PDB file of N, CA and C in Angstrom:
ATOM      1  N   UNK J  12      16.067  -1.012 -23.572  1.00 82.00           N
ATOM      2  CA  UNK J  12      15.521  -1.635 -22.384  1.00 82.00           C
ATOM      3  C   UNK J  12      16.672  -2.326 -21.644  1.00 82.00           C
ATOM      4  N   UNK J  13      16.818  -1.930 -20.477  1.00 94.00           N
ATOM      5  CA  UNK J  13      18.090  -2.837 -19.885  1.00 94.00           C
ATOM      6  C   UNK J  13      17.598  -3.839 -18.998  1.00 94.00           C
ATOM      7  N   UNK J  14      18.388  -4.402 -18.263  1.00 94.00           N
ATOM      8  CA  UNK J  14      18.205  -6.062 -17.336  1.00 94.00           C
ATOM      9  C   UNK J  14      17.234  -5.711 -16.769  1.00 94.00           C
ATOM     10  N   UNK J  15      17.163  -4.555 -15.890  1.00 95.00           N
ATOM     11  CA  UNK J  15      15.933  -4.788 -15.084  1.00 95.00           C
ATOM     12  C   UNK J  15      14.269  -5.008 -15.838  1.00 95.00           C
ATOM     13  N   UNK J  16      14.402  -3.846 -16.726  1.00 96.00           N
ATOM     14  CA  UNK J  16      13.043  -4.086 -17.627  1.00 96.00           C
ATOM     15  C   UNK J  16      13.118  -4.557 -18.103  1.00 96.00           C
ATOM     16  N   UNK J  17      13.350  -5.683 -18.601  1.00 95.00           N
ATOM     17  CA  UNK J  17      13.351  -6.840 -19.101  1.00 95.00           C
ATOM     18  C   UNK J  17      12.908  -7.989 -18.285  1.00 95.00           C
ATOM     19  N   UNK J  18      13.291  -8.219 -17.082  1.00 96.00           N
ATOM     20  CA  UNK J  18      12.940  -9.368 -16.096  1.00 96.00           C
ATOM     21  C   UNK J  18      11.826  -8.728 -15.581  1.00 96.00           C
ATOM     22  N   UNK J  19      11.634  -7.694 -15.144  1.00 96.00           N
ATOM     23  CA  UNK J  19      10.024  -7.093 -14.908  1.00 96.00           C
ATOM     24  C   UNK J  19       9.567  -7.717 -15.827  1.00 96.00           C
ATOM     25  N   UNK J  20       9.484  -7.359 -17.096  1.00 96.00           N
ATOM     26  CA  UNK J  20       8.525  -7.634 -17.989  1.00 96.00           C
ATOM     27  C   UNK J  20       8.013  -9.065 -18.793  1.00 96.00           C
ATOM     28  N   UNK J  21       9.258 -10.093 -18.468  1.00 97.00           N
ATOM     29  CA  UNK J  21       8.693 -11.307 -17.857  1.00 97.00           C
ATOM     30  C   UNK J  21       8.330 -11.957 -17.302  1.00 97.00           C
ATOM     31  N   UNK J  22       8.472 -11.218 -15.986  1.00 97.00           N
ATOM     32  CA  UNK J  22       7.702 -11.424 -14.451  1.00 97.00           C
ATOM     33  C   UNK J  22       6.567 -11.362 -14.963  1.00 97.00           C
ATOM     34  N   UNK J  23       5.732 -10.130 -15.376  1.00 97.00           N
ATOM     35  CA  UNK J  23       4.396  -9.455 -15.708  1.00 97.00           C
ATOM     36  C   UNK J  23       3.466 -10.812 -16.466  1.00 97.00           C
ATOM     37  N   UNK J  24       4.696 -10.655 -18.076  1.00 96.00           N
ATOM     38  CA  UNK J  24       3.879 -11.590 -18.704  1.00 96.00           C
ATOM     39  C   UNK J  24       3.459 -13.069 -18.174  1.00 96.00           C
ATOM     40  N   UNK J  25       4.549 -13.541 -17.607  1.00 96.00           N
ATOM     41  CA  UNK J  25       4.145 -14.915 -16.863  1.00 96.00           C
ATOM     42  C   UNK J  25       3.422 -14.766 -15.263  1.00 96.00           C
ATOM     43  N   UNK J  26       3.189 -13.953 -15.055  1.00 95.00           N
ATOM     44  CA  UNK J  26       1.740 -14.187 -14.148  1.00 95.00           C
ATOM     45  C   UNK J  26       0.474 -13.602 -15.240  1.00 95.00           C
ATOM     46  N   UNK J  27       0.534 -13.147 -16.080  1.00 95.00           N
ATOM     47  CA  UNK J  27      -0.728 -12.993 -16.778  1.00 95.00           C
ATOM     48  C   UNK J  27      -0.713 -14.269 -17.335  1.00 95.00           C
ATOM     49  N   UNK J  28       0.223 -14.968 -17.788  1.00 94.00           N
ATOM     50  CA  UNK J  28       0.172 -16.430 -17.968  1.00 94.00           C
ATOM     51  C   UNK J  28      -0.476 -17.460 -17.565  1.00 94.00           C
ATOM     52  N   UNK J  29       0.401 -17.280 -16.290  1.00 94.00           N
ATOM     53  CA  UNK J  29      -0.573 -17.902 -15.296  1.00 94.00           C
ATOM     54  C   UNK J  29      -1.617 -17.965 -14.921  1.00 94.00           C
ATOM     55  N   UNK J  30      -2.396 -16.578 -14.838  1.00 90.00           N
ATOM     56  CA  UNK J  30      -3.709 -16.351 -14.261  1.00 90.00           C
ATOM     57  C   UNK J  30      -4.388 -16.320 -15.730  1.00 90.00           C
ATOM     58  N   UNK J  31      -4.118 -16.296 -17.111  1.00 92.00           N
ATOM     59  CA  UNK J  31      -5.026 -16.962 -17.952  1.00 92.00           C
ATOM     60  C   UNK J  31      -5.550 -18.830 -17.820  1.00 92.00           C
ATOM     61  N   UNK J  32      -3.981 -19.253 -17.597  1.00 92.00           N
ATOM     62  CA  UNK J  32      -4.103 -20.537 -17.494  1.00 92.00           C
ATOM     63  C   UNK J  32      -5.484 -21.112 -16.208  1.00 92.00           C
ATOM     64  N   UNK J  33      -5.412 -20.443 -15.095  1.00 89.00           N
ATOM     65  CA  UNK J  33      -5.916 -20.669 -13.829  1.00 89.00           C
ATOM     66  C   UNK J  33      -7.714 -20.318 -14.068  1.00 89.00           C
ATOM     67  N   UNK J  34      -7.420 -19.853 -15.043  1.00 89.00           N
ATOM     68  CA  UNK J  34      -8.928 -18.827 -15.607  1.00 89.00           C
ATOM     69  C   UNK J  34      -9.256 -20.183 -16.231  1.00 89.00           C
ATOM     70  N   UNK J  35      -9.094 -20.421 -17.375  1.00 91.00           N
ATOM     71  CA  UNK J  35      -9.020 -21.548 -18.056  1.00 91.00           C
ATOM     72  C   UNK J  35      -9.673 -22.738 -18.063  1.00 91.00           C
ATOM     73  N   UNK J  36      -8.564 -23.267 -16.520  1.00 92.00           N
ATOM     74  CA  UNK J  36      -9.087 -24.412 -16.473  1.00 92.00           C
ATOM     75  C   UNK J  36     -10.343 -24.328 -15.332  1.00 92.00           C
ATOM     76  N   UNK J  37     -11.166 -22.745 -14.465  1.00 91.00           N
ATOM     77  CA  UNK J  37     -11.703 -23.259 -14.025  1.00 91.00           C
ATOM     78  C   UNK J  37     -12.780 -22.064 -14.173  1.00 91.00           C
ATOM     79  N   UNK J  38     -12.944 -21.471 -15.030  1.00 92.00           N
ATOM     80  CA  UNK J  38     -13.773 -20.058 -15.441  1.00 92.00           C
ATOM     81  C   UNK J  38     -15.305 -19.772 -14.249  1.00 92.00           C
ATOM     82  N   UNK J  39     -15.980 -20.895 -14.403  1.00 93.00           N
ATOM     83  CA  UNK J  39     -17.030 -20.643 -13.575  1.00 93.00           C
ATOM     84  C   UNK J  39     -16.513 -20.156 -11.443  1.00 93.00           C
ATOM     85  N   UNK J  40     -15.778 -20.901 -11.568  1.00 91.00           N
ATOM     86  CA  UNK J  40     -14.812 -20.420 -10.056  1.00 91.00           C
ATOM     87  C   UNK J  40     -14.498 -18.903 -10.122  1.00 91.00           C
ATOM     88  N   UNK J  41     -13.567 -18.575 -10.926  1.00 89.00           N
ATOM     89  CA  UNK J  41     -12.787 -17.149 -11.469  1.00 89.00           C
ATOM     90  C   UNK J  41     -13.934 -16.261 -11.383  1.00 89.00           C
ATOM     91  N   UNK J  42     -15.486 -16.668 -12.245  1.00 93.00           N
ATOM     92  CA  UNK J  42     -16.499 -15.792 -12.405  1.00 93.00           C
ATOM     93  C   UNK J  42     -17.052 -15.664 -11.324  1.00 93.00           C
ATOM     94  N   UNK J  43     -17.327 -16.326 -10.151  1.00 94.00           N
ATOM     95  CA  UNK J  43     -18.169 -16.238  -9.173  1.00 94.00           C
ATOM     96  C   UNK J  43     -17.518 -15.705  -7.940  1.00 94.00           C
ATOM     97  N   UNK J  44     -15.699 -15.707  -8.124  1.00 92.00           N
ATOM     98  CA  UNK J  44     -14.702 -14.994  -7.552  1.00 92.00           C
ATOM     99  C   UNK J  44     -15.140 -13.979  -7.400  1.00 92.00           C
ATOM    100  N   UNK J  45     -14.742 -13.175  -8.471  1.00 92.00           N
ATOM    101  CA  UNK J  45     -14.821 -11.968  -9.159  1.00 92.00           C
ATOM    102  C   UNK J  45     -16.236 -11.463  -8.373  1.00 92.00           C
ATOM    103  N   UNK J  46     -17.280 -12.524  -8.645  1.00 95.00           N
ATOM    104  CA  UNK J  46     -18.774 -11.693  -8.534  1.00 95.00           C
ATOM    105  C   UNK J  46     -18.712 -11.469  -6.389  1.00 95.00           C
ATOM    106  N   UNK J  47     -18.069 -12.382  -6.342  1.00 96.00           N
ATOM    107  CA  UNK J  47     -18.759 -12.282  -4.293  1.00 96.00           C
ATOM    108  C   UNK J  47     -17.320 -10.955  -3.915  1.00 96.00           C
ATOM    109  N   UNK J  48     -16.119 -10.779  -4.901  1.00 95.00           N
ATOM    110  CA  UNK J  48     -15.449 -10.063  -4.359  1.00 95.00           C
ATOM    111  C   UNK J  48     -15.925  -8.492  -4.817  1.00 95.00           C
ATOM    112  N   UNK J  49     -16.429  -8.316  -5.530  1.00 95.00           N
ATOM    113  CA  UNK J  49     -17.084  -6.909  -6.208  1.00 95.00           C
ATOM    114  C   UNK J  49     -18.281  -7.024  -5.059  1.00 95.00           C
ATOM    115  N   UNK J  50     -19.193  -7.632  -4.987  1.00 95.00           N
ATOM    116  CA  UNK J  50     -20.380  -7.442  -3.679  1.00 95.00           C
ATOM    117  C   UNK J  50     -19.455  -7.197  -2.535  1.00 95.00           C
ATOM    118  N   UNK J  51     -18.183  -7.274  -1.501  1.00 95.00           N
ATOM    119  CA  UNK J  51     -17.791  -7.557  -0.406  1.00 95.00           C
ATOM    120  C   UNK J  51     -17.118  -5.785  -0.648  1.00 95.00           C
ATOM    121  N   UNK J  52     -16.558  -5.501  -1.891  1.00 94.00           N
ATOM    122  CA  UNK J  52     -16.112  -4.332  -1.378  1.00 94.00           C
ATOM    123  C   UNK J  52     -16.843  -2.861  -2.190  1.00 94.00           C
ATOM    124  N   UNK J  53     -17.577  -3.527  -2.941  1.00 93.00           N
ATOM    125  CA  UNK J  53     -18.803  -2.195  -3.762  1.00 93.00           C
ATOM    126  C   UNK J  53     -19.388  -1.103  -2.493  1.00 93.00           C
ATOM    127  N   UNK J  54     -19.579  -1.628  -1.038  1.00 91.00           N
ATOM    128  CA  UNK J  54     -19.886  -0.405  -0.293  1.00 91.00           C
ATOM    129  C   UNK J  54     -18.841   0.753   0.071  1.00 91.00           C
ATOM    130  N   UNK J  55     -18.076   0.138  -0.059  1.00 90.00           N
ATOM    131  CA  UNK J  55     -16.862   0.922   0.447  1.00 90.00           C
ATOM    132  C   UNK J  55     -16.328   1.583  -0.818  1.00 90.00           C
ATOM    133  N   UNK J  56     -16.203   0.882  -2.076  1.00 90.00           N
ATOM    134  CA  UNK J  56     -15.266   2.052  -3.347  1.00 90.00           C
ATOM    135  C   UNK J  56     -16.954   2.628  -3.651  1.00 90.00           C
ATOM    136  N   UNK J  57     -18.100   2.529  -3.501  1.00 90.00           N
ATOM    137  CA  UNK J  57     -19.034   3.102  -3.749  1.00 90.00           C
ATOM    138  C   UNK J  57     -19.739   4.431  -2.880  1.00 90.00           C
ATOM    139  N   UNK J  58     -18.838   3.919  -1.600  1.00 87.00           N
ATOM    140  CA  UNK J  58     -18.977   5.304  -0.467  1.00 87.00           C
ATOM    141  C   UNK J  58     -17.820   6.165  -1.012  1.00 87.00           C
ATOM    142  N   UNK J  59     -16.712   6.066  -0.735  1.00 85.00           N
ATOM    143  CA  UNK J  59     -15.822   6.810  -1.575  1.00 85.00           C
ATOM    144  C   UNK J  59     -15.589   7.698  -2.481  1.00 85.00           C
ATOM    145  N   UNK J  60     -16.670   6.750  -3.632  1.00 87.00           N
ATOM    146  CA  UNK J  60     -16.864   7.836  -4.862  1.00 87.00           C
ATOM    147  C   UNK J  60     -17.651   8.667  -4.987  1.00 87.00           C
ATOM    148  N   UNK J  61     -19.089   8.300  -3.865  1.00 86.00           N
ATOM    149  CA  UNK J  61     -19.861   9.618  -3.949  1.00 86.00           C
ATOM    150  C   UNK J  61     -19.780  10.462  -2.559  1.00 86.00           C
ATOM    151  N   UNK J  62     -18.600  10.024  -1.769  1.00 84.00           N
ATOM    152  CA  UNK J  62     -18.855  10.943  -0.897  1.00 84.00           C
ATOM    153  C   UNK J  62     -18.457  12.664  -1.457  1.00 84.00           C
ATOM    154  N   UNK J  63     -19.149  13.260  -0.926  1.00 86.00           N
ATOM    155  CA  UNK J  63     -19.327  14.438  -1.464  1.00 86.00           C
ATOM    156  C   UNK J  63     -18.240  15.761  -0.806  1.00 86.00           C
ATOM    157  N   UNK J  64     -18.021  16.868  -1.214  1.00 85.00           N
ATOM    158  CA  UNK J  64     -17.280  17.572  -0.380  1.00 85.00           C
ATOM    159  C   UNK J  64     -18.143  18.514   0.163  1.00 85.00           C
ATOM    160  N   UNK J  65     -17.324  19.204   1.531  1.00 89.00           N
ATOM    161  CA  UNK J  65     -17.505  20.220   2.112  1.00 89.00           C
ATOM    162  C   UNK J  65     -18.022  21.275   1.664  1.00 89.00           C
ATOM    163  N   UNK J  66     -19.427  21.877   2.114  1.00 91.00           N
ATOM    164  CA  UNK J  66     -20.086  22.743   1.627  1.00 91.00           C
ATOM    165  C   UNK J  66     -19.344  24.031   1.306  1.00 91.00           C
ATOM    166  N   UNK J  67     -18.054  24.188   2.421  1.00 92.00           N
ATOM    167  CA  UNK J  67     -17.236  25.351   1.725  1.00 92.00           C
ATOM    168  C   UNK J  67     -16.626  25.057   0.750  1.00 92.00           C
ATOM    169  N   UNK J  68     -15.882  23.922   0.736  1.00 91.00           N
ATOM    170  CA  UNK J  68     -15.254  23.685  -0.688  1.00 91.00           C
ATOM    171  C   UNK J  68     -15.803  23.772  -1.947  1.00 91.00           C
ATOM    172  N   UNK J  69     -17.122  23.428  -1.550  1.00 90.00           N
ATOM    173  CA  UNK J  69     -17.579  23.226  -2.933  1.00 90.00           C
ATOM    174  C   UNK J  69     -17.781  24.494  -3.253  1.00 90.00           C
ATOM    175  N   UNK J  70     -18.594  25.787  -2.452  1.00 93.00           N
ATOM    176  CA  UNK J  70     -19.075  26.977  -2.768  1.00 93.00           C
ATOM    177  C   UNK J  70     -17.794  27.612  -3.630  1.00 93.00           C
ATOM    178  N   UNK J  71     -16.143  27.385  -2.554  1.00 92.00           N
ATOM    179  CA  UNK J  71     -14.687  27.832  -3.122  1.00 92.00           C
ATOM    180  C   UNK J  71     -14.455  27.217  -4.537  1.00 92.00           C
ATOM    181  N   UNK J  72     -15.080  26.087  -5.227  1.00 92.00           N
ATOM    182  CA  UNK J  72     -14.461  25.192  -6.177  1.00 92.00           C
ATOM    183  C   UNK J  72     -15.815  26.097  -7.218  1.00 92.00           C
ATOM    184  N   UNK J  73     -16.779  26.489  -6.747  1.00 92.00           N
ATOM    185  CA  UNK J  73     -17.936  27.398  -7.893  1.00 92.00           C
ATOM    186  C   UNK J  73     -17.351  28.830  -8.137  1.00 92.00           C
ATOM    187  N   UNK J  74     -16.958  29.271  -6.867  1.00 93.00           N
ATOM    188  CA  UNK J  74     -16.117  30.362  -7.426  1.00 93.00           C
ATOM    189  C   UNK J  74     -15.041  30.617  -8.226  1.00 93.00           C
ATOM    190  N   UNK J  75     -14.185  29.494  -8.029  1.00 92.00           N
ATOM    191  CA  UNK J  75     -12.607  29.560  -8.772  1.00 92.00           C
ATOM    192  C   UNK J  75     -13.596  29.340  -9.966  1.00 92.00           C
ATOM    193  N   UNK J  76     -14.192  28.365 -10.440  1.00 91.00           N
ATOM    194  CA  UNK J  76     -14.778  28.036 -12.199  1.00 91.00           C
ATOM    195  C   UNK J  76     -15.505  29.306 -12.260  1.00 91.00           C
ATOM    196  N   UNK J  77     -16.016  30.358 -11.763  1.00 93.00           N
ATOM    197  CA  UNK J  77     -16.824  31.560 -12.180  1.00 93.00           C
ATOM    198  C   UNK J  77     -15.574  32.285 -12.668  1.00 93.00           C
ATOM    199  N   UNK J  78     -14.552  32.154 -11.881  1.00 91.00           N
ATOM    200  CA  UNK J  78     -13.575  33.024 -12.058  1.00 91.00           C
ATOM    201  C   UNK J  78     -12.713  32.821 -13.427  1.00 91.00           C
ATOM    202  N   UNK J  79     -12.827  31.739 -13.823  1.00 90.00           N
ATOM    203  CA  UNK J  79     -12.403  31.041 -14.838  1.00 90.00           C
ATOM    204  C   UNK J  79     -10.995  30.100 -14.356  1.00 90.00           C
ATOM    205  N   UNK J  80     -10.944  30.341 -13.136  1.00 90.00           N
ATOM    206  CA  UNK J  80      -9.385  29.369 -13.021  1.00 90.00           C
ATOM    207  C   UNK J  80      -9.864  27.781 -12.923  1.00 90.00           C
ATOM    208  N   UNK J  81      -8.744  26.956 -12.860  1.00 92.00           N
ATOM    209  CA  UNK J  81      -9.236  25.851 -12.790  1.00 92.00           C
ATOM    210  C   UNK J  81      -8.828  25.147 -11.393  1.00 92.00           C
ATOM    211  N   UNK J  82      -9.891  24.166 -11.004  1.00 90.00           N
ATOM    212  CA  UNK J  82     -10.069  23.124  -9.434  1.00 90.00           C
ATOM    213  C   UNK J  82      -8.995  22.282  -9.720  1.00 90.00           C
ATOM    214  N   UNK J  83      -8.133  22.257  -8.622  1.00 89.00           N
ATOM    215  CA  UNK J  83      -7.150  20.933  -8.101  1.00 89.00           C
ATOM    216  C   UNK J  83      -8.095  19.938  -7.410  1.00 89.00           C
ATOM    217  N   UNK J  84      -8.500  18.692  -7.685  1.00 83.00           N
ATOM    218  CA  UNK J  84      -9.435  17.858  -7.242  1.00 83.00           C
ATOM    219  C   UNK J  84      -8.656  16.995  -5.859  1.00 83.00           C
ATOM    220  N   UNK J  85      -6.824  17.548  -5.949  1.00 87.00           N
ATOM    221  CA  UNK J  85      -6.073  16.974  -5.395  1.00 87.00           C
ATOM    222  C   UNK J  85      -6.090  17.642  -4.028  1.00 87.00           C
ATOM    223  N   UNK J  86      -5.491  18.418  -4.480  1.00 88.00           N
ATOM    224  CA  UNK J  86      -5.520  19.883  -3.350  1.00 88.00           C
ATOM    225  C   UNK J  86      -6.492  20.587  -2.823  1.00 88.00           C
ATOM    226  N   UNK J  87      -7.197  20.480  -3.540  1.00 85.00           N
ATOM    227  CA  UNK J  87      -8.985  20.990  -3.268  1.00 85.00           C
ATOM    228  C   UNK J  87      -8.322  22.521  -3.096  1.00 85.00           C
ATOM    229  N   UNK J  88      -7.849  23.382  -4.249  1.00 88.00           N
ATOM    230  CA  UNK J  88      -7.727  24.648  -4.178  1.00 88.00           C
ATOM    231  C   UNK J  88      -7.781  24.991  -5.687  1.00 88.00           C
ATOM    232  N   UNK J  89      -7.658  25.891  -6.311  1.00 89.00           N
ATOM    233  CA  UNK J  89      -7.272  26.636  -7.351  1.00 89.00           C
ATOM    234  C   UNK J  89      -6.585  26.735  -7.517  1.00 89.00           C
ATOM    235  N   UNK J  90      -6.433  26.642  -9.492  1.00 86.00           N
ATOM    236  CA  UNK J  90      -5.063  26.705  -9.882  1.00 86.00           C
ATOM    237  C   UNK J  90      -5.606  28.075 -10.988  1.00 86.00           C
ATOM    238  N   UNK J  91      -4.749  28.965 -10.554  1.00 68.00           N
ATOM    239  CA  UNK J  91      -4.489  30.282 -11.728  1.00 68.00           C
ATOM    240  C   UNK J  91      -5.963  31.433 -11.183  1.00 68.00           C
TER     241      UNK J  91
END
């Protein structure tokens, strides 16, 4: 491990430090954080995840698996 990963990796640990400590001394705050910031952005990573694809894609992504190759979820094409 040389200088740099090393000071990264005390950077890391001392803000997890920190933010245990901050947890700590005020948990019910941290918890109710946590709870109004998951309600403020759940529509949006929840639209995201089910938005669905393109009726061609998808028909192209049933064919490549009939075919036996496998879907790039990246590329939205076939691989092999």
């Amino acid at each position: 491990m040389n200088w740099q990963e090393t000071i990264a990796t005390i950077v890391v640990l001392l803000g997890l430090g920190a933010g245990a400590f901050l947890f700590a001394q005020r948990p019910s705050f941290w918890i109710e954080f946590g709870w109004r910031l998951m309600q403020r952005v759940w529509p949006s990573v929840s639209g995201y995840i089910s938005k669905r694809m393109p009726s061609e894609k998808e028909k192209e992504m049933q064919d490549c698996l009939r075919r036996g190759g496998e879907w790039d979820h990246f590329r939205k094409r076939c691989k092999g």
